[in-house]
mmCIF file of C-alpha atoms in Angstrom:
data_model
loop_
_atom_site.group_PDB
_atom_site.id
_atom_site.type_symbol
_atom_site.label_atom_id
_atom_site.label_comp_id
_atom_site.label_asym_id
_atom_site.label_seq_id
_atom_site.Cartn_x
_atom_site.Cartn_y
_atom_site.Cartn_z
ATOM 1 C CA MET A 1 6.985 -35.193 -4.798
ATOM 2 C CA ASN A 2 8.281 -35.700 -1.233
ATOM 3 C CA ILE A 3 11.783 -36.436 -2.548
ATOM 4 C CA PHE A 4 11.971 -32.974 -4.109
ATOM 5 C CA LEU A 5 10.731 -31.272 -0.958
ATOM 6 C CA GLU A 6 12.670 -33.384 1.542
ATOM 7 C CA ARG A 7 16.056 -33.161 -0.167
ATOM 8 C CA LYS A 8 18.384 -30.923 1.820
ATOM 9 C CA SER A 9 22.118 -30.371 1.872
ATOM 10 C CA VAL A 10 23.571 -32.709 4.500
ATOM 11 C CA ARG A 11 27.121 -32.117 5.710
ATOM 12 C CA ASN A 12 27.490 -34.613 8.555
ATOM 13 C CA TYR A 13 27.158 -38.320 7.747
ATOM 14 C CA ASP A 14 27.451 -41.545 9.698
ATOM 15 C CA PRO A 15 31.169 -42.366 9.270
ATOM 16 C CA ASN A 16 30.497 -46.019 10.096
ATOM 17 C CA HIS A 17 27.996 -46.483 7.273
ATOM 18 C CA LYS A 18 29.512 -47.526 3.975
ATOM 19 C CA ILE A 19 27.338 -47.614 0.862
ATOM 20 C CA SER A 20 28.006 -50.913 -0.897
ATOM 21 C CA ARG A 21 29.607 -50.840 -4.319
ATOM 22 C CA GLU A 22 26.507 -52.539 -5.742
ATOM 23 C CA LYS A 23 24.119 -49.955 -4.276
ATOM 24 C CA LEU A 24 26.292 -47.016 -5.256
ATOM 25 C CA THR A 25 26.601 -48.357 -8.796
ATOM 26 C CA GLU A 26 22.810 -48.653 -8.978
ATOM 27 C CA ILE A 27 22.434 -45.041 -7.851
ATOM 28 C CA LEU A 28 25.001 -43.790 -10.364
ATOM 29 C CA LYS A 29 23.406 -45.704 -13.242
ATOM 30 C CA GLU A 30 20.022 -44.188 -12.477
ATOM 31 C CA ALA A 31 21.522 -40.720 -12.130
ATOM 32 C CA TYR A 32 23.242 -41.067 -15.494
ATOM 33 C CA ARG A 33 19.811 -41.084 -17.152
ATOM 34 C CA ALA A 34 19.971 -37.279 -16.894
ATOM 35 C CA PRO A 35 19.723 -35.441 -20.225
ATOM 36 C CA SER A 36 22.801 -34.083 -21.968
ATOM 37 C CA SER A 37 23.585 -31.935 -24.984
ATOM 38 C CA MET A 38 23.040 -33.965 -28.176
ATOM 39 C CA ASN A 39 22.964 -37.034 -25.904
ATOM 40 C CA MET A 40 26.768 -37.029 -25.980
ATOM 41 C CA GLN A 41 26.781 -37.769 -22.234
ATOM 42 C CA SER A 42 29.887 -35.713 -21.575
ATOM 43 C CA SER A 43 29.797 -36.098 -17.793
ATOM 44 C CA ARG A 44 32.177 -38.448 -16.015
ATOM 45 C CA MET A 45 31.937 -39.434 -12.361
ATOM 46 C CA PHE A 46 35.008 -40.131 -10.252
ATOM 47 C CA VAL A 47 34.074 -41.838 -6.979
ATOM 48 C CA ILE A 48 36.508 -40.852 -4.244
ATOM 49 C CA GLU A 49 36.043 -43.355 -1.434
ATOM 50 C CA SER A 50 39.418 -44.747 -0.364
ATOM 51 C CA ASP A 51 41.390 -43.110 2.431
ATOM 52 C CA GLU A 52 44.220 -42.420 -0.007
ATOM 53 C CA ALA A 53 41.981 -40.703 -2.560
ATOM 54 C CA LYS A 54 40.221 -38.674 0.150
ATOM 55 C CA ALA A 55 43.608 -37.534 1.466
ATOM 56 C CA GLN A 56 44.508 -36.302 -2.003
ATOM 57 C CA LEU A 57 41.174 -34.564 -2.402
ATOM 58 C CA LYS A 58 41.636 -32.811 0.936
ATOM 59 C CA THR A 59 44.626 -30.914 -0.466
ATOM 60 C CA VAL A 60 42.400 -29.074 -2.965
ATOM 61 C CA LEU A 61 39.216 -28.557 -0.933
ATOM 62 C CA TYR A 62 38.254 -25.158 0.427
ATOM 63 C CA GLY A 63 36.774 -26.333 3.718
ATOM 64 C CA ASN A 64 34.079 -29.030 3.454
ATOM 65 C CA GLU A 65 36.217 -31.316 5.606
ATOM 66 C CA LEU A 66 33.220 -32.660 7.550
ATOM 67 C CA GLN A 67 31.673 -34.018 4.365
ATOM 68 C CA LEU A 68 35.034 -35.445 3.322
ATOM 69 C CA SER A 69 35.699 -37.235 6.608
ATOM 70 C CA THR A 70 32.203 -38.644 7.239
ATOM 71 C CA SER A 71 30.685 -39.355 3.806
ATOM 72 C CA SER A 72 30.690 -42.754 2.160
ATOM 73 C CA ALA A 73 32.108 -41.113 -0.940
ATOM 74 C CA MET A 74 32.824 -37.811 -2.626
ATOM 75 C CA ILE A 75 31.841 -37.905 -6.286
ATOM 76 C CA LEU A 76 33.629 -35.568 -8.654
ATOM 77 C CA ILE A 77 31.519 -34.774 -11.702
ATOM 78 C CA ALA A 78 33.684 -33.690 -14.604
ATOM 79 C CA SER A 79 33.133 -33.025 -18.285
ATOM 80 C CA ASP A 80 35.044 -34.981 -20.916
ATOM 81 C CA ARG A 81 36.314 -32.718 -23.699
ATOM 82 C CA GLN A 82 36.726 -35.831 -25.833
ATOM 83 C CA LYS A 83 33.045 -36.741 -25.602
ATOM 84 C CA PHE A 84 32.700 -37.056 -29.368
ATOM 85 C CA ASP A 85 34.889 -40.192 -29.224
ATOM 86 C CA TYR A 86 31.738 -41.974 -28.020
ATOM 87 C CA ALA A 87 29.425 -40.753 -30.787
ATOM 88 C CA GLU A 88 29.549 -43.921 -32.871
ATOM 89 C CA LYS A 89 29.046 -46.153 -29.835
ATOM 90 C CA ILE A 90 26.021 -44.141 -28.696
ATOM 91 C CA TYR A 91 24.298 -43.924 -32.067
ATOM 92 C CA ASN A 92 25.211 -47.429 -33.236
ATOM 93 C CA THR A 93 23.763 -48.852 -30.027
ATOM 94 C CA ALA A 94 20.605 -46.776 -30.491
ATOM 95 C CA TYR A 95 20.243 -48.162 -34.012
ATOM 96 C CA GLU A 96 20.913 -51.768 -32.952
ATOM 97 C CA LYS A 97 18.266 -51.531 -30.224
ATOM 98 C CA GLY A 98 15.708 -50.207 -32.686
ATOM 99 C CA ILE A 99 15.532 -46.780 -31.047
ATOM 100 C CA MET A 100 16.930 -44.873 -34.023
ATOM 101 C CA PRO A 101 16.470 -45.379 -37.798
ATOM 102 C CA LEU A 102 19.573 -46.048 -39.884
ATOM 103 C CA GLU A 103 19.404 -42.739 -41.757
ATOM 104 C CA VAL A 104 19.139 -40.794 -38.486
ATOM 105 C CA ARG A 105 22.090 -42.684 -37.049
ATOM 106 C CA ASP A 106 24.231 -41.873 -40.085
ATOM 107 C CA ARG A 107 23.200 -38.222 -40.025
ATOM 108 C CA GLN A 108 23.937 -37.871 -36.331
ATOM 109 C CA ILE A 109 27.346 -39.518 -36.595
ATOM 110 C CA ASN A 110 28.225 -37.190 -39.460
ATOM 111 C CA ASN A 111 26.999 -34.175 -37.469
ATOM 112 C CA MET A 112 29.176 -35.154 -34.515
ATOM 113 C CA LYS A 113 32.227 -35.308 -36.803
ATOM 114 C CA ILE A 114 31.490 -31.734 -37.878
ATOM 115 C CA HIS A 115 31.004 -30.601 -34.275
ATOM 116 C CA ARG A 116 34.280 -32.229 -33.262
ATOM 117 C CA GLU A 117 36.111 -29.983 -35.705
ATOM 118 C CA LYS A 118 34.219 -26.790 -34.862
ATOM 119 C CA PHE A 119 33.753 -26.935 -31.094
ATOM 120 C CA THR A 120 36.314 -24.895 -29.179
ATOM 121 C CA THR A 121 37.445 -25.697 -25.653
ATOM 122 C CA GLU A 122 35.237 -22.845 -24.444
ATOM 123 C CA ILE A 123 32.141 -24.363 -26.078
ATOM 124 C CA LEU A 124 32.965 -27.852 -24.815
ATOM 125 C CA ASP A 125 33.373 -26.570 -21.250
ATOM 126 C CA ARG A 126 30.196 -24.474 -21.427
ATOM 127 C CA ASP A 127 28.135 -27.455 -22.527
ATOM 128 C CA GLY A 128 29.946 -29.620 -20.004
ATOM 129 C CA TYR A 129 28.954 -27.383 -17.100
ATOM 130 C CA ILE A 130 25.313 -27.592 -18.170
ATOM 131 C CA ASP A 131 25.434 -31.380 -18.576
ATOM 132 C CA GLY A 132 27.248 -31.739 -15.254
ATOM 133 C CA GLY A 133 24.705 -29.596 -13.439
ATOM 134 C CA LEU A 134 21.834 -31.693 -14.772
ATOM 135 C CA LEU A 135 23.597 -34.888 -13.715
ATOM 136 C CA ALA A 136 24.414 -33.501 -10.267
ATOM 137 C CA MET A 137 20.804 -32.596 -9.529
ATOM 138 C CA GLN A 138 19.560 -35.957 -10.739
ATOM 139 C CA LEU A 139 22.204 -37.730 -8.658
ATOM 140 C CA MET A 140 21.082 -35.936 -5.508
ATOM 141 C CA LEU A 141 17.427 -36.786 -6.104
ATOM 142 C CA VAL A 142 18.170 -40.424 -6.981
ATOM 143 C CA ALA A 143 20.319 -40.760 -3.850
ATOM 144 C CA LYS A 144 17.457 -39.410 -1.738
ATOM 145 C CA SER A 145 15.065 -41.932 -3.293
ATOM 146 C CA HIS A 146 17.431 -44.680 -2.098
ATOM 147 C CA GLY A 147 17.554 -43.299 1.448
ATOM 148 C CA TYR A 148 20.854 -41.428 1.192
ATOM 149 C CA ASP A 149 21.681 -37.757 1.501
ATOM 150 C CA THR A 150 24.025 -35.485 -0.390
ATOM 151 C CA CYS A 151 25.638 -32.071 -0.539
ATOM 152 C CA ALA A 152 26.769 -30.178 -3.627
ATOM 153 C CA ILE A 153 30.272 -28.761 -3.234
ATOM 154 C CA GLY A 154 31.810 -26.113 -5.463
ATOM 155 C CA GLY A 155 34.536 -25.067 -3.041
ATOM 156 C CA PHE A 156 37.680 -26.648 -4.448
ATOM 157 C CA ASN A 157 40.754 -25.667 -6.443
ATOM 158 C CA ARG A 158 39.698 -26.282 -10.032
ATOM 159 C CA LYS A 159 43.192 -25.723 -11.372
ATOM 160 C CA GLU A 160 44.783 -28.344 -9.136
ATOM 161 C CA ILE A 161 42.158 -31.036 -8.593
ATOM 162 C CA ASN A 162 43.049 -33.069 -11.687
ATOM 163 C CA LYS A 163 46.674 -33.184 -10.631
ATOM 164 C CA ALA A 164 45.736 -34.131 -7.066
ATOM 165 C CA LEU A 165 43.582 -37.040 -8.277
ATOM 166 C CA ASN A 166 45.906 -37.965 -11.165
ATOM 167 C CA LEU A 167 43.273 -37.230 -13.822
ATOM 168 C CA PRO A 168 44.096 -36.241 -17.423
ATOM 169 C CA ASP A 169 43.552 -32.647 -18.527
ATOM 170 C CA ARG A 170 40.755 -33.761 -20.871
ATOM 171 C CA TYR A 171 38.425 -33.675 -17.852
ATOM 172 C CA THR A 172 37.002 -30.319 -16.752
ATOM 173 C CA PRO A 173 35.896 -30.396 -13.089
ATOM 174 C CA VAL A 174 32.307 -29.262 -12.581
ATOM 175 C CA LEU A 175 31.083 -30.145 -9.089
ATOM 176 C CA ILE A 176 31.648 -32.493 -6.165
ATOM 177 C CA ILE A 177 28.749 -34.354 -4.523
ATOM 178 C CA SER A 178 29.180 -35.888 -1.075
ATOM 179 C CA ILE A 179 26.951 -38.881 -0.369
ATOM 180 C CA GLY A 180 26.216 -40.954 2.711
ATOM 181 C CA LYS A 181 23.792 -41.815 5.499
ATOM 182 C CA ALA A 182 22.869 -38.607 7.324
ATOM 183 C CA MET A 183 24.040 -38.264 10.916
ATOM 184 C CA GLU A 184 22.292 -34.911 11.252
ATOM 185 C CA PRO A 185 19.415 -33.553 9.162
ATOM 186 C CA GLY A 186 20.049 -30.773 6.706
ATOM 187 C CA PHE A 187 18.934 -27.255 7.524
ATOM 188 C CA ASP A 188 15.632 -25.935 6.276
ATOM 189 C CA SER A 189 16.002 -23.062 3.840
ATOM 190 C CA ILE A 190 13.675 -20.547 2.272
ATOM 191 C CA ARG A 191 13.084 -19.981 -1.410
ATOM 192 C CA LEU A 192 12.103 -16.783 -3.138
ATOM 193 C CA ASP A 193 8.458 -16.525 -4.167
ATOM 194 C CA ILE A 194 7.627 -17.539 -7.711
ATOM 195 C CA GLU A 195 6.703 -13.883 -8.328
ATOM 196 C CA ASP A 196 10.315 -12.938 -7.568
ATOM 197 C CA THR A 197 11.845 -15.418 -9.987
ATOM 198 C CA THR A 198 9.455 -15.953 -12.853
ATOM 199 C CA LYS A 199 7.875 -13.850 -15.573
ATOM 200 C CA PHE A 200 5.174 -15.176 -17.893
ATOM 201 C CA LEU A 201 5.667 -13.571 -21.294
#
């Protein structure tokens, strides 16, 4: 429970601390256990850690330069509009591991073929934002459990970020997460009372 209560948005990190590739990969793998629509796992993570990539990202950020300059990495979470390309891999693997019966696998693969034809770009992006938000929150909590801090960043040019990072148009940007070893603690913040936000019907 402490992880949920202690997580705060941290903007200033130790610029001399670099999260190892092995540790960061472990964190990302655990974060990717987040749920997604139809388990299509539409979210993609682009880890921006080199000086060159950070310089490109800077051109499309609206502020947030302290996170950019001090974090170990900035992680762009994007949604893949071609997520259905992975349907057979996902469901075949589930069947091979004994998680899913053969008839369910076949039905799901067929359903994904139908969805591929029917889903508009608007629907794909809508679902992608939801999937990306779930992944982002899980990533921040997983990072905290490993002793690292994060900050969610929505202030960037969504129309230009793919071009800046040389990413194909199939990816819809959702959110950026900065990650690193905190140099300063995050600010405390208040939350509305449950009576203000929740109705039991």
